[in-house]
Amino acid sequence: MIGVKNLKTPLIIIFLFISIFVACLKYSQYETIKQKEIELNKTLELIESDLQAYKLEYNRTYRDYLNQKLSREDIENAIKRVLFLKNRLIELNASKEDIKSVDNCIKDVYALQEESKFYTALKQSRSCAITASDSLGSILAVSNRTKLIEYAQEELRNLTLMKNEVEEEWKKILERGVNFTDYMVVGLIVEEDILKAEIFMNDSCNFLERLQKMPNPQTPEEIENITILGGWVGGYLEFARSFLEDARVLMTRVNSGNFSPNELEEDVYALRDYLLSIDVPCNSTKFMAAVACDWKEYNKKLGLMGAERGYYSAAIYYLLYAIAINEHISEFKALDLAFNSTKTPADRVKIVLNLRHEALALLNSCPQDPITSLYVSDAVGWYFKQGDIILEHMLEFRREDPTPQPIYSYEMAKIIAKKMCRASILYRMNNSRNSCS
């Protein structure tokens, strides 16, 4: 009995020790959770206050400019293509979800049309067609790959002819002389559409070659892979067609005038040479710097293509875009380091809001003429908007965003505005044309 009593005593002590340890651990966890909740509340209060106090007040006048160049008939013609593709989906017994997705997209087009937002409606209708073509490609890749390959080959031939016709007609329009603002706004869209169509046609060829080499799928994973690849073939072909259709419509709306794009040749070559002299190779392993550099390469590619083809409106825009990123790659690297060094959500949000204020100040003081507003359209309508959406989601769902995405978005908005809003070439061209009018 004495032995049992002696044994109970240390067991009781151990039990008490464990109980106290567990209680302390739970209290510590509670305090940690409570502290994190307090920090999160402070962070969300900072965001809410900032979003309410500081707002973007930039008017993208280029959209009104482009809306005036289009009509309801243009939108109806674009919708016909979507309906044609929808009928093809029905013939192939596409899923209800695929059909519904196209129908909902068309409803959005009509809503934009009713608001007289014709340019946005045109782009949305092209998006509907791309969605439908993606689905078509996915279905045919599994059910009848031979038919998809034959369709893609024929479509590439048709698109090549269409591209040649559009390029030839655009060349004639420019040779006759055009209105300066029309060329810098509408012409930019036309030229970038032609260049992008070529890129997407080449990508479609590459996807098609991969599709032709793939063996018949046996496993669910192989079926999924060939479905995705088929969707890329169909979708990228429709991207190319959409760009060319838009270019064909818009180039007929460029008014004649006494401006020749050849007047911009010297400026374009100067921008090209400057870009190549400062070009930074994309070898960073840091997230924001790597993504920014990849985007720089894309814009550089389009800028150099534009310069080579004599598409000087597109060349100026894309060369300036690439230069803007090139000149600030070091900032992205510094932001990567700063982000990785932060210890609390509040620290990260302070970086985000500081960048937001810098971008906001630049954009709200930026000229709002159609040309400049088109040049900063990515900064306003994509990057700054994307940053604000992330902050709004943080408020809505009461949680932090642990990614560097909002930092990247506001930094991109800032550097685009910094370059485009005060670009000397735009200022000089605008003034020289206005003084002549």
PDB file of C-alpha atoms in Angstrom, residues 69-313:
ATOM      1  CA  LYS A  69     -16.115  55.307 -84.301  1.00  0.00           C
ATOM      2  CA  LEU A  70     -18.425  52.296 -83.967  1.00  0.00           C
ATOM      3  CA  SER A  71     -22.128  51.572 -84.346  1.00  0.00           C
ATOM      4  CA  ARG A  72     -24.785  49.053 -83.335  1.00  0.00           C
ATOM      5  CA  GLU A  73     -24.366  47.384 -86.702  1.00  0.00           C
ATOM      6  CA  ASP A  74     -20.723  46.624 -85.910  1.00  0.00           C
ATOM      7  CA  ILE A  75     -21.765  44.881 -82.706  1.00  0.00           C
ATOM      8  CA  GLU A  76     -24.529  42.932 -84.436  1.00  0.00           C
ATOM      9  CA  ASN A  77     -22.041  41.699 -87.033  1.00  0.00           C
ATOM     10  CA  ALA A  78     -19.683  40.568 -84.293  1.00  0.00           C
ATOM     11  CA  ILE A  79     -22.491  38.747 -82.494  1.00  0.00           C
ATOM     12  CA  LYS A  80     -23.299  36.809 -85.688  1.00  0.00           C
ATOM     13  CA  ARG A  81     -19.919  35.122 -85.383  1.00  0.00           C
ATOM     14  CA  VAL A  82     -20.679  34.142 -81.777  1.00  0.00           C
ATOM     15  CA  LEU A  83     -24.066  32.710 -82.720  1.00  0.00           C
ATOM     16  CA  PHE A  84     -22.468  30.708 -85.537  1.00  0.00           C
ATOM     17  CA  LEU A  85     -20.002  29.181 -83.079  1.00  0.00           C
ATOM     18  CA  LYS A  86     -22.743  28.554 -80.541  1.00  0.00           C
ATOM     19  CA  ASN A  87     -24.689  26.567 -83.149  1.00  0.00           C
ATOM     20  CA  ARG A  88     -21.567  24.519 -83.825  1.00  0.00           C
ATOM     21  CA  LEU A  89     -21.376  23.723 -80.114  1.00  0.00           C
ATOM     22  CA  ILE A  90     -25.015  22.621 -80.091  1.00  0.00           C
ATOM     23  CA  GLU A  91     -24.363  20.345 -83.087  1.00  0.00           C
ATOM     24  CA  LEU A  92     -21.498  18.739 -81.163  1.00  0.00           C
ATOM     25  CA  ASN A  93     -23.726  18.154 -78.116  1.00  0.00           C
ATOM     26  CA  ALA A  94     -21.681  20.508 -75.952  1.00  0.00           C
ATOM     27  CA  SER A  95     -22.508  20.624 -72.262  1.00  0.00           C
ATOM     28  CA  LYS A  96     -25.217  22.907 -70.917  1.00  0.00           C
ATOM     29  CA  GLU A  97     -22.511  24.788 -69.024  1.00  0.00           C
ATOM     30  CA  ASP A  98     -20.631  25.579 -72.258  1.00  0.00           C
ATOM     31  CA  ILE A  99     -23.801  26.838 -73.972  1.00  0.00           C
ATOM     32  CA  LYS A 100     -24.853  28.827 -70.916  1.00  0.00           C
ATOM     33  CA  SER A 101     -21.428  30.444 -70.714  1.00  0.00           C
ATOM     34  CA  VAL A 102     -21.770  31.708 -74.286  1.00  0.00           C
ATOM     35  CA  ASP A 103     -25.362  32.877 -73.712  1.00  0.00           C
ATOM     36  CA  ASN A 104     -24.371  34.841 -70.597  1.00  0.00           C
ATOM     37  CA  CYS A 105     -21.525  36.403 -72.506  1.00  0.00           C
ATOM     38  CA  ILE A 106     -23.888  37.522 -75.279  1.00  0.00           C
ATOM     39  CA  LYS A 107     -26.203  39.083 -72.679  1.00  0.00           C
ATOM     40  CA  ASP A 108     -23.261  41.161 -71.447  1.00  0.00           C
ATOM     41  CA  VAL A 109     -22.631  42.325 -75.010  1.00  0.00           C
ATOM     42  CA  TYR A 110     -26.216  43.492 -75.440  1.00  0.00           C
ATOM     43  CA  ALA A 111     -26.114  45.294 -72.089  1.00  0.00           C
ATOM     44  CA  LEU A 112     -23.000  47.199 -73.166  1.00  0.00           C
ATOM     45  CA  GLN A 113     -24.585  47.924 -76.534  1.00  0.00           C
ATOM     46  CA  GLU A 114     -27.638  49.452 -74.847  1.00  0.00           C
ATOM     47  CA  GLU A 115     -25.322  51.738 -72.870  1.00  0.00           C
ATOM     48  CA  SER A 116     -23.707  52.815 -76.167  1.00  0.00           C
ATOM     49  CA  LYS A 117     -20.366  51.407 -75.003  1.00  0.00           C
ATOM     50  CA  PHE A 118     -19.731  50.118 -78.477  1.00  0.00           C
ATOM     51  CA  TYR A 119     -15.982  49.538 -78.267  1.00  0.00           C
ATOM     52  CA  THR A 120     -16.266  47.579 -75.033  1.00  0.00           C
ATOM     53  CA  ALA A 121     -19.211  45.663 -76.511  1.00  0.00           C
ATOM     54  CA  LEU A 122     -17.129  44.810 -79.581  1.00  0.00           C
ATOM     55  CA  LYS A 123     -14.277  43.473 -77.441  1.00  0.00           C
ATOM     56  CA  GLN A 124     -16.747  41.535 -75.292  1.00  0.00           C
ATOM     57  CA  SER A 125     -18.328  39.918 -78.336  1.00  0.00           C
ATOM     58  CA  ARG A 126     -14.878  38.781 -79.462  1.00  0.00           C
ATOM     59  CA  SER A 127     -14.343  37.344 -75.998  1.00  0.00           C
ATOM     60  CA  CYS A 128     -17.580  35.359 -76.395  1.00  0.00           C
ATOM     61  CA  ALA A 129     -16.357  33.964 -79.714  1.00  0.00           C
ATOM     62  CA  ILE A 130     -13.019  32.971 -78.175  1.00  0.00           C
ATOM     63  CA  THR A 131     -14.803  31.205 -75.312  1.00  0.00           C
ATOM     64  CA  ALA A 132     -16.972  29.286 -77.784  1.00  0.00           C
ATOM     65  CA  SER A 133     -13.996  28.355 -79.981  1.00  0.00           C
ATOM     66  CA  ASP A 134     -12.041  27.162 -76.976  1.00  0.00           C
ATOM     67  CA  SER A 135     -14.910  24.820 -76.110  1.00  0.00           C
ATOM     68  CA  LEU A 136     -15.173  23.647 -79.723  1.00  0.00           C
ATOM     69  CA  GLY A 137     -11.486  22.815 -79.830  1.00  0.00           C
ATOM     70  CA  SER A 138     -11.670  20.933 -76.534  1.00  0.00           C
ATOM     71  CA  ILE A 139     -14.617  18.809 -77.691  1.00  0.00           C
ATOM     72  CA  LEU A 140     -13.205  17.995 -81.137  1.00  0.00           C
ATOM     73  CA  ALA A 141      -9.755  17.161 -79.781  1.00  0.00           C
ATOM     74  CA  VAL A 142     -11.288  14.136 -78.040  1.00  0.00           C
ATOM     75  CA  SER A 143     -14.274  13.263 -80.243  1.00  0.00           C
ATOM     76  CA  ASN A 144     -12.822  13.906 -83.723  1.00  0.00           C
ATOM     77  CA  ARG A 145      -9.225  15.071 -83.712  1.00  0.00           C
ATOM     78  CA  THR A 146      -8.895  14.712 -87.499  1.00  0.00           C
ATOM     79  CA  LYS A 147     -11.765  17.148 -88.003  1.00  0.00           C
ATOM     80  CA  LEU A 148     -10.174  19.655 -85.610  1.00  0.00           C
ATOM     81  CA  ILE A 149      -6.828  19.424 -87.414  1.00  0.00           C
ATOM     82  CA  GLU A 150      -8.465  19.931 -90.809  1.00  0.00           C
ATOM     83  CA  TYR A 151     -10.481  22.879 -89.464  1.00  0.00           C
ATOM     84  CA  ALA A 152      -7.385  24.461 -87.912  1.00  0.00           C
ATOM     85  CA  GLN A 153      -5.334  24.091 -91.089  1.00  0.00           C
ATOM     86  CA  GLU A 154      -8.087  25.654 -93.200  1.00  0.00           C
ATOM     87  CA  GLU A 155      -8.583  28.445 -90.671  1.00  0.00           C
ATOM     88  CA  LEU A 156      -4.862  29.244 -90.690  1.00  0.00           C
ATOM     89  CA  ARG A 157      -4.945  29.535 -94.489  1.00  0.00           C
ATOM     90  CA  ASN A 158      -7.981  31.813 -94.316  1.00  0.00           C
ATOM     91  CA  LEU A 159      -6.430  33.946 -91.588  1.00  0.00           C
ATOM     92  CA  THR A 160      -3.215  34.320 -93.572  1.00  0.00           C
ATOM     93  CA  LEU A 161      -5.188  35.639 -96.549  1.00  0.00           C
ATOM     94  CA  MET A 162      -7.237  37.872 -94.296  1.00  0.00           C
ATOM     95  CA  LYS A 163      -4.122  39.276 -92.616  1.00  0.00           C
ATOM     96  CA  ASN A 164      -2.509  40.046 -95.981  1.00  0.00           C
ATOM     97  CA  GLU A 165      -5.657  41.859 -97.126  1.00  0.00           C
ATOM     98  CA  VAL A 166      -5.897  43.900 -93.911  1.00  0.00           C
ATOM     99  CA  GLU A 167      -2.214  44.855 -94.085  1.00  0.00           C
ATOM    100  CA  GLU A 168      -2.483  45.909 -97.713  1.00  0.00           C
ATOM    101  CA  GLU A 169      -5.587  48.004 -97.104  1.00  0.00           C
ATOM    102  CA  TRP A 170      -4.035  49.648 -94.035  1.00  0.00           C
ATOM    103  CA  LYS A 171      -0.944  50.528 -96.052  1.00  0.00           C
ATOM    104  CA  LYS A 172      -3.116  52.271 -98.670  1.00  0.00           C
ATOM    105  CA  ILE A 173      -4.995  54.237 -96.000  1.00  0.00           C
ATOM    106  CA  LEU A 174      -1.747  55.492 -94.463  1.00  0.00           C
ATOM    107  CA  GLU A 175      -0.265  56.432 -97.833  1.00  0.00           C
ATOM    108  CA  ARG A 176      -3.243  58.725 -98.509  1.00  0.00           C
ATOM    109  CA  GLY A 177      -2.638  60.643 -95.250  1.00  0.00           C
ATOM    110  CA  VAL A 178      -4.632  60.440 -92.031  1.00  0.00           C
ATOM    111  CA  ASN A 179      -5.875  62.534 -89.151  1.00  0.00           C
ATOM    112  CA  PHE A 180      -3.168  62.663 -86.476  1.00  0.00           C
ATOM    113  CA  THR A 181      -5.322  61.845 -83.431  1.00  0.00           C
ATOM    114  CA  ASP A 182      -7.131  59.107 -85.319  1.00  0.00           C
ATOM    115  CA  TYR A 183      -3.806  57.524 -86.195  1.00  0.00           C
ATOM    116  CA  MET A 184      -2.468  57.706 -82.643  1.00  0.00           C
ATOM    117  CA  VAL A 185      -5.670  56.278 -81.099  1.00  0.00           C
ATOM    118  CA  VAL A 186      -7.584  54.191 -83.646  1.00  0.00           C
ATOM    119  CA  GLY A 187      -4.416  53.445 -85.600  1.00  0.00           C
ATOM    120  CA  LEU A 188      -2.728  52.113 -82.487  1.00  0.00           C
ATOM    121  CA  ILE A 189      -5.545  49.594 -82.009  1.00  0.00           C
ATOM    122  CA  VAL A 190      -5.456  48.603 -85.686  1.00  0.00           C
ATOM    123  CA  GLU A 191      -1.691  48.102 -85.747  1.00  0.00           C
ATOM    124  CA  GLU A 192      -1.462  46.220 -82.471  1.00  0.00           C
ATOM    125  CA  ASP A 193      -4.324  43.968 -83.603  1.00  0.00           C
ATOM    126  CA  ILE A 194      -2.444  43.067 -86.791  1.00  0.00           C
ATOM    127  CA  LEU A 195       0.735  42.335 -84.826  1.00  0.00           C
ATOM    128  CA  LYS A 196      -1.080  40.322 -82.164  1.00  0.00           C
ATOM    129  CA  ALA A 197      -2.929  38.336 -84.841  1.00  0.00           C
ATOM    130  CA  GLU A 198       0.418  37.229 -86.247  1.00  0.00           C
ATOM    131  CA  ILE A 199       1.651  36.162 -82.806  1.00  0.00           C
ATOM    132  CA  PHE A 200      -1.495  34.170 -82.081  1.00  0.00           C
ATOM    133  CA  MET A 201      -1.425  32.533 -85.505  1.00  0.00           C
ATOM    134  CA  ASN A 202       2.146  31.378 -84.853  1.00  0.00           C
ATOM    135  CA  ASP A 203       1.155  30.083 -81.414  1.00  0.00           C
ATOM    136  CA  SER A 204      -1.784  28.230 -82.989  1.00  0.00           C
ATOM    137  CA  CYS A 205       0.603  26.543 -85.434  1.00  0.00           C
ATOM    138  CA  ASN A 206       2.792  25.388 -82.554  1.00  0.00           C
ATOM    139  CA  PHE A 207      -0.184  24.029 -80.613  1.00  0.00           C
ATOM    140  CA  LEU A 208      -1.464  22.293 -83.751  1.00  0.00           C
ATOM    141  CA  GLU A 209       1.888  20.570 -84.313  1.00  0.00           C
ATOM    142  CA  ARG A 210       1.861  19.334 -80.721  1.00  0.00           C
ATOM    143  CA  LEU A 211      -1.702  18.087 -81.151  1.00  0.00           C
ATOM    144  CA  GLN A 212      -0.807  16.164 -84.301  1.00  0.00           C
ATOM    145  CA  LYS A 213       2.091  14.409 -82.554  1.00  0.00           C
ATOM    146  CA  MET A 214       0.136  13.334 -79.484  1.00  0.00           C
ATOM    147  CA  PRO A 215      -0.866   9.638 -79.342  1.00  0.00           C
ATOM    148  CA  ASN A 216      -4.476   8.676 -78.759  1.00  0.00           C
ATOM    149  CA  PRO A 217      -5.261   9.316 -75.094  1.00  0.00           C
ATOM    150  CA  GLN A 218      -5.707   6.299 -72.845  1.00  0.00           C
ATOM    151  CA  THR A 219      -5.718   7.642 -69.301  1.00  0.00           C
ATOM    152  CA  PRO A 220      -7.860  10.411 -67.749  1.00  0.00           C
ATOM    153  CA  GLU A 221      -4.737  12.566 -67.497  1.00  0.00           C
ATOM    154  CA  GLU A 222      -3.956  12.133 -71.206  1.00  0.00           C
ATOM    155  CA  ILE A 223      -7.582  12.942 -72.107  1.00  0.00           C
ATOM    156  CA  GLU A 224      -7.376  16.107 -70.010  1.00  0.00           C
ATOM    157  CA  ASN A 225      -4.102  17.148 -71.656  1.00  0.00           C
ATOM    158  CA  ILE A 226      -5.425  16.694 -75.188  1.00  0.00           C
ATOM    159  CA  THR A 227      -8.649  18.508 -74.246  1.00  0.00           C
ATOM    160  CA  ILE A 228      -6.657  21.500 -73.016  1.00  0.00           C
ATOM    161  CA  LEU A 229      -4.447  21.506 -76.103  1.00  0.00           C
ATOM    162  CA  GLY A 230      -7.482  21.345 -78.383  1.00  0.00           C
ATOM    163  CA  GLY A 231      -8.962  24.307 -76.542  1.00  0.00           C
ATOM    164  CA  TRP A 232      -5.766  26.266 -77.102  1.00  0.00           C
ATOM    165  CA  VAL A 233      -5.825  25.509 -80.830  1.00  0.00           C
ATOM    166  CA  GLY A 234      -9.443  26.656 -81.167  1.00  0.00           C
ATOM    167  CA  GLY A 235      -9.130  29.613 -78.807  1.00  0.00           C
ATOM    168  CA  TYR A 236      -5.899  31.021 -80.256  1.00  0.00           C
ATOM    169  CA  LEU A 237      -7.221  30.781 -83.800  1.00  0.00           C
ATOM    170  CA  GLU A 238     -10.269  32.764 -82.727  1.00  0.00           C
ATOM    171  CA  PHE A 239      -8.036  35.300 -80.967  1.00  0.00           C
ATOM    172  CA  ALA A 240      -6.237  35.872 -84.269  1.00  0.00           C
ATOM    173  CA  ARG A 241      -9.518  36.145 -86.189  1.00  0.00           C
ATOM    174  CA  SER A 242     -10.912  38.586 -83.614  1.00  0.00           C
ATOM    175  CA  PHE A 243      -7.871  40.850 -83.867  1.00  0.00           C
ATOM    176  CA  LEU A 244      -8.079  40.908 -87.651  1.00  0.00           C
ATOM    177  CA  GLU A 245     -11.855  41.488 -87.664  1.00  0.00           C
ATOM    178  CA  ASP A 246     -11.428  44.435 -85.272  1.00  0.00           C
ATOM    179  CA  ALA A 247      -8.611  45.871 -87.362  1.00  0.00           C
ATOM    180  CA  ARG A 248     -10.704  45.537 -90.517  1.00  0.00           C
ATOM    181  CA  VAL A 249     -13.601  47.410 -88.929  1.00  0.00           C
ATOM    182  CA  LEU A 250     -11.616  50.156 -87.194  1.00  0.00           C
ATOM    183  CA  MET A 251      -9.239  51.042 -90.016  1.00  0.00           C
ATOM    184  CA  THR A 252     -12.200  52.156 -92.146  1.00  0.00           C
ATOM    185  CA  ARG A 253     -13.076  54.684 -89.407  1.00  0.00           C
ATOM    186  CA  VAL A 254      -9.722  56.494 -89.539  1.00  0.00           C
ATOM    187  CA  ASN A 255     -10.376  59.917 -91.043  1.00  0.00           C
ATOM    188  CA  SER A 256      -8.178  61.203 -93.826  1.00  0.00           C
ATOM    189  CA  GLY A 257      -5.849  64.099 -93.112  1.00  0.00           C
ATOM    190  CA  ASN A 258      -2.481  65.654 -93.835  1.00  0.00           C
ATOM    191  CA  PHE A 259      -0.465  63.542 -91.374  1.00  0.00           C
ATOM    192  CA  SER A 260       1.920  60.867 -92.601  1.00  0.00           C
ATOM    193  CA  PRO A 261       3.090  58.234 -90.092  1.00  0.00           C
ATOM    194  CA  ASN A 262       6.545  58.458 -91.698  1.00  0.00           C
ATOM    195  CA  GLU A 263       6.951  61.683 -89.731  1.00  0.00           C
ATOM    196  CA  LEU A 264       7.346  59.482 -86.654  1.00  0.00           C
ATOM    197  CA  GLU A 265      10.103  57.284 -88.083  1.00  0.00           C
ATOM    198  CA  GLU A 266      12.997  59.161 -86.456  1.00  0.00           C
ATOM    199  CA  ASP A 267      11.271  59.159 -83.047  1.00  0.00           C
ATOM    200  CA  VAL A 268      10.527  55.440 -83.279  1.00  0.00           C
ATOM    201  CA  TYR A 269      14.122  54.552 -84.136  1.00  0.00           C
ATOM    202  CA  ALA A 270      15.379  56.727 -81.291  1.00  0.00           C
ATOM    203  CA  LEU A 271      13.100  54.909 -78.832  1.00  0.00           C
ATOM    204  CA  ARG A 272      14.161  51.546 -80.252  1.00  0.00           C
ATOM    205  CA  ASP A 273      17.864  52.338 -79.925  1.00  0.00           C
ATOM    206  CA  TYR A 274      17.420  53.659 -76.386  1.00  0.00           C
ATOM    207  CA  LEU A 275      15.493  50.551 -75.322  1.00  0.00           C
ATOM    208  CA  LEU A 276      18.154  48.238 -76.711  1.00  0.00           C
ATOM    209  CA  SER A 277      20.880  50.238 -74.946  1.00  0.00           C
ATOM    210  CA  ILE A 278      19.280  49.843 -71.493  1.00  0.00           C
ATOM    211  CA  ASP A 279      17.694  46.417 -71.975  1.00  0.00           C
ATOM    212  CA  VAL A 280      17.928  44.241 -68.863  1.00  0.00           C
ATOM    213  CA  PRO A 281      18.124  40.448 -69.309  1.00  0.00           C
ATOM    214  CA  CYS A 282      15.400  38.466 -67.557  1.00  0.00           C
ATOM    215  CA  ASN A 283      17.427  36.408 -65.088  1.00  0.00           C
ATOM    216  CA  SER A 284      15.887  37.380 -61.768  1.00  0.00           C
ATOM    217  CA  THR A 285      14.477  34.654 -59.538  1.00  0.00           C
ATOM    218  CA  LYS A 286      12.411  37.129 -57.529  1.00  0.00           C
ATOM    219  CA  PHE A 287       8.679  36.976 -58.247  1.00  0.00           C
ATOM    220  CA  MET A 288       7.860  40.593 -59.032  1.00  0.00           C
ATOM    221  CA  ALA A 289      11.055  41.329 -60.960  1.00  0.00           C
ATOM    222  CA  ALA A 290      10.667  38.110 -62.983  1.00  0.00           C
ATOM    223  CA  VAL A 291       7.020  38.778 -63.910  1.00  0.00           C
ATOM    224  CA  ALA A 292       7.765  42.414 -64.788  1.00  0.00           C
ATOM    225  CA  CYS A 293      10.705  41.388 -66.952  1.00  0.00           C
ATOM    226  CA  ASP A 294       8.620  38.812 -68.840  1.00  0.00           C
ATOM    227  CA  TRP A 295       6.018  41.502 -69.521  1.00  0.00           C
ATOM    228  CA  LYS A 296       8.791  43.828 -70.657  1.00  0.00           C
ATOM    229  CA  GLU A 297       9.913  41.203 -73.167  1.00  0.00           C
ATOM    230  CA  TYR A 298       6.386  40.930 -74.578  1.00  0.00           C
ATOM    231  CA  ASN A 299       6.091  44.696 -75.027  1.00  0.00           C
ATOM    232  CA  LYS A 300       9.595  44.894 -76.486  1.00  0.00           C
ATOM    233  CA  LYS A 301       8.675  42.209 -79.027  1.00  0.00           C
ATOM    234  CA  LEU A 302       5.594  44.130 -80.182  1.00  0.00           C
ATOM    235  CA  GLY A 303       7.493  47.431 -80.190  1.00  0.00           C
ATOM    236  CA  LEU A 304      10.297  46.065 -82.353  1.00  0.00           C
ATOM    237  CA  MET A 305       7.799  44.373 -84.688  1.00  0.00           C
ATOM    238  CA  GLY A 306       5.949  47.663 -85.047  1.00  0.00           C
ATOM    239  CA  ALA A 307       9.154  49.572 -85.802  1.00  0.00           C
ATOM    240  CA  GLU A 308      10.194  47.001 -88.405  1.00  0.00           C
ATOM    241  CA  ARG A 309       6.780  46.985 -90.161  1.00  0.00           C
ATOM    242  CA  GLY A 310       6.342  50.757 -90.149  1.00  0.00           C
ATOM    243  CA  TYR A 311       3.499  50.536 -87.659  1.00  0.00           C
ATOM    244  CA  TYR A 312       4.745  53.562 -85.806  1.00  0.00           C
ATOM    245  CA  SER A 313       1.712  54.255 -83.611  1.00  0.00           C
TER     246      SER A 313
END
